[in-house]
Tab-separated table of C-alpha atoms in Angstrom:
chain	number	residue	atom	x	y	z
A	12	MET	CA	143.888	-13.580	125.991
A	13	LYS	CA	140.848	-11.375	125.652
A	14	ARG	CA	141.745	-9.616	128.912
A	15	ILE	CA	145.272	-8.922	127.759
A	16	LEU	CA	144.004	-7.565	124.458
A	17	PHE	CA	141.402	-5.435	126.262
A	18	VAL	CA	143.980	-4.032	128.704
A	19	PHE	CA	146.356	-3.296	125.836
A	20	VAL	CA	143.646	-1.387	123.902
A	21	VAL	CA	142.647	0.607	127.029
A	22	VAL	CA	146.285	1.507	127.752
A	23	LEU	CA	146.833	2.500	124.122
A	24	PHE	CA	143.789	4.799	124.061
A	25	SER	CA	144.650	6.344	127.429
A	26	MET	CA	148.212	7.069	126.294
A	27	ASN	CA	146.881	8.722	123.155
A	28	THR	CA	144.433	10.827	125.180
A	29	PHE	CA	146.996	12.003	127.726
A	30	SER	CA	149.606	12.716	125.064
A	31	GLN	CA	147.371	15.498	123.663
A	32	ILE	CA	147.234	17.393	126.950
A	33	GLN	CA	149.774	20.185	126.820
A	34	ASN	CA	151.309	21.505	129.978
A	35	ASN	CA	153.498	24.176	128.374
A	36	LEU	CA	151.147	27.113	127.897
A	37	LEU	CA	152.045	30.654	126.976
A	38	LYS	CA	149.954	33.290	128.678
A	39	VAL	CA	149.947	36.875	127.479
A	40	GLN	CA	148.199	39.561	129.435
A	41	GLY	CA	147.749	43.193	128.582
A	42	LYS	CA	146.468	45.341	125.794
A	43	ALA	CA	148.308	46.883	122.868
A	44	ILE	CA	147.030	49.208	120.191
A	45	LEU	CA	149.285	50.296	117.380
A	46	TYR	CA	148.283	53.164	115.165
A	47	ASP	CA	149.872	56.062	113.402
A	48	VAL	CA	148.844	58.671	110.883
A	49	PRO	CA	150.058	57.539	107.433
A	50	GLU	CA	152.887	59.604	105.996
A	51	LEU	CA	152.259	58.660	102.359
A	52	MET	CA	149.342	59.120	100.007
A	53	VAL	CA	148.945	56.930	96.959
A	54	VAL	CA	146.832	58.048	94.004
A	55	ASN	CA	145.997	55.269	91.528
A	56	MET	CA	144.794	56.741	88.240
A	57	THR	CA	143.402	55.265	85.035
A	58	ILE	CA	142.849	56.622	81.554
A	59	ASN	CA	140.410	54.952	79.159
A	60	THR	CA	140.218	55.692	75.435
A	61	GLN	CA	138.464	54.223	72.451
A	62	ASP	CA	139.045	54.587	68.708
A	63	ALA	CA	138.436	52.721	65.483
A	64	GLN	CA	142.185	52.526	64.766
A	65	TYR	CA	144.802	50.932	66.993
A	66	ALA	CA	147.433	53.644	66.450
A	67	LYS	CA	145.015	56.467	67.270
A	68	CYS	CA	143.875	54.684	70.410
A	69	ALA	CA	147.501	54.402	71.564
A	70	GLU	CA	148.159	58.045	70.652
A	71	LYS	CA	145.158	59.158	72.722
A	72	LEU	CA	146.495	57.284	75.743
A	73	VAL	CA	149.912	58.897	75.392
A	74	PHE	CA	148.375	62.341	74.815
A	75	ASP	CA	146.090	62.102	77.860
A	76	TYR	CA	149.015	60.902	79.992
A	77	SER	CA	151.159	63.847	78.849
A	78	GLN	CA	148.288	66.238	79.672
A	79	ILE	CA	148.145	64.848	83.191
A	80	GLU	CA	151.912	65.243	83.538
A	81	LYS	CA	151.591	68.876	82.413
A	82	ALA	CA	148.759	69.501	84.882
A	83	PHE	CA	150.885	68.115	87.721
A	84	LEU	CA	153.930	70.144	86.674
A	85	LYS	CA	151.773	73.272	86.474
A	86	LYS	CA	150.707	72.700	90.086
A	87	GLY	CA	154.289	71.990	91.224
A	88	ILE	CA	153.852	68.243	91.731
A	89	PRO	CA	157.005	66.290	90.790
A	90	THR	CA	156.299	63.907	87.908
A	91	THR	CA	159.312	61.777	88.867
A	92	LYS	CA	156.972	60.137	91.404
A	93	LEU	CA	154.486	59.296	88.629
A	94	LYS	CA	154.850	55.638	87.596
A	95	SER	CA	152.798	53.815	84.984
A	96	ASP	CA	152.120	50.194	85.858
A	97	ASN	CA	149.744	48.804	83.223
A	98	MET	CA	148.797	49.564	79.634
A	99	ASP	CA	146.350	47.531	77.623
A	100	ILE	CA	144.798	48.015	74.205
A	101	SER	CA	142.234	45.425	73.200
A	102	GLU	CA	139.805	44.906	70.353
A	103	THR	CA	136.092	45.538	70.814
A	104	TYR	CA	133.551	43.533	68.864
A	105	SER	CA	129.818	43.418	68.288
A	106	TRP	CA	127.673	40.647	66.886
A	107	SER	CA	125.563	41.149	63.784
A	108	THR	CA	122.159	39.581	63.263
A	109	ASP	CA	123.667	36.911	61.001
A	110	ARG	CA	125.906	35.786	63.914
A	111	GLU	CA	129.132	37.268	62.648
A	112	ARG	CA	131.571	39.186	64.743
A	113	LYS	CA	132.282	42.734	63.638
A	114	LEU	CA	135.323	44.715	64.806
A	115	ASN	CA	134.141	47.989	66.348
A	116	GLY	CA	137.566	49.351	67.170
A	117	TYR	CA	139.998	49.384	70.064
A	118	ARG	CA	139.722	50.219	73.733
A	119	GLY	CA	142.799	51.471	75.550
A	120	PHE	CA	143.526	51.423	79.257
A	121	LEU	CA	146.506	52.998	81.055
A	122	SER	CA	146.969	52.893	84.824
A	123	PHE	CA	149.598	54.757	86.791
A	124	VAL	CA	150.422	55.628	90.387
A	125	LEU	CA	151.534	58.793	92.146
A	126	GLU	CA	153.030	58.339	95.617
A	127	LEU	CA	153.786	61.461	97.634
A	128	PRO	CA	154.254	62.465	101.265
A	129	TYR	CA	150.849	63.175	102.742
A	130	ASP	CA	149.758	66.604	103.893
A	131	LYS	CA	146.534	68.494	103.281
A	132	LYS	CA	148.120	71.044	100.969
A	133	THR	CA	149.619	68.377	98.689
A	134	LEU	CA	146.356	66.460	98.700
A	135	ASN	CA	144.397	69.566	97.674
A	136	THR	CA	146.914	70.349	94.943
A	137	VAL	CA	146.698	66.825	93.507
A	138	MET	CA	142.891	66.879	93.592
A	139	GLN	CA	142.808	70.273	91.852
A	140	ALA	CA	145.130	69.035	89.095
A	141	LEU	CA	143.014	65.909	88.560
A	142	ASN	CA	139.750	67.869	88.536
A	143	GLU	CA	141.130	70.350	86.014
A	144	GLN	CA	142.305	67.530	83.772
A	145	GLY	CA	138.989	65.674	83.898
A	146	THR	CA	139.851	62.666	81.683
A	147	VAL	CA	141.246	60.475	84.445
A	148	SER	CA	139.522	58.408	87.097
A	149	PHE	CA	141.389	57.912	90.356
A	150	HIS	CA	141.465	56.132	93.689
A	151	LEU	CA	143.162	57.672	96.726
A	152	SER	CA	144.663	55.635	99.555
A	153	PHE	CA	147.119	56.195	102.383
A	154	LYS	CA	149.937	54.040	103.696
A	155	LEU	CA	152.666	53.980	106.288
A	156	SER	CA	156.197	54.783	105.230
A	157	ASN	CA	158.968	52.222	105.768
A	158	GLU	CA	160.299	54.273	108.697
A	159	GLN	CA	156.869	54.210	110.327
A	160	LYS	CA	156.588	50.457	109.848
A	161	ASP	CA	160.019	49.930	111.416
A	162	LYS	CA	159.088	52.151	114.357
A	163	LEU	CA	155.869	50.276	115.039
């Protein structure tokens, strides 16, 4: 009885071990490198304002945004490609010595994106418009167009 049980356990373990060996392997040989120069540039911009009154804080955001639009139009950059994607106005507080919260005012934040075809002339024009405006911080990135992605 012990022999039968021992043989059964050995057969069970050996079947489990051999069942994990895979004979159907896929072998790939060669080398592929995919790259392309991005066709699009993406400029993420943010405006920050602060004021004691909520309405004035919102007005400053709208005013600064309209100034940026004017700067782009002046340089010949189409503002139809300018898309706002986040606006936030929040309260700012400070703590007094008697442990009470005091409202300092409001802080506004507006982020927007400009996506244009990339070339050096357009890039220089966008950078000049942003530098002349001065009230906006920005981040520049590049990406492949949908046609480029399909091609690759």
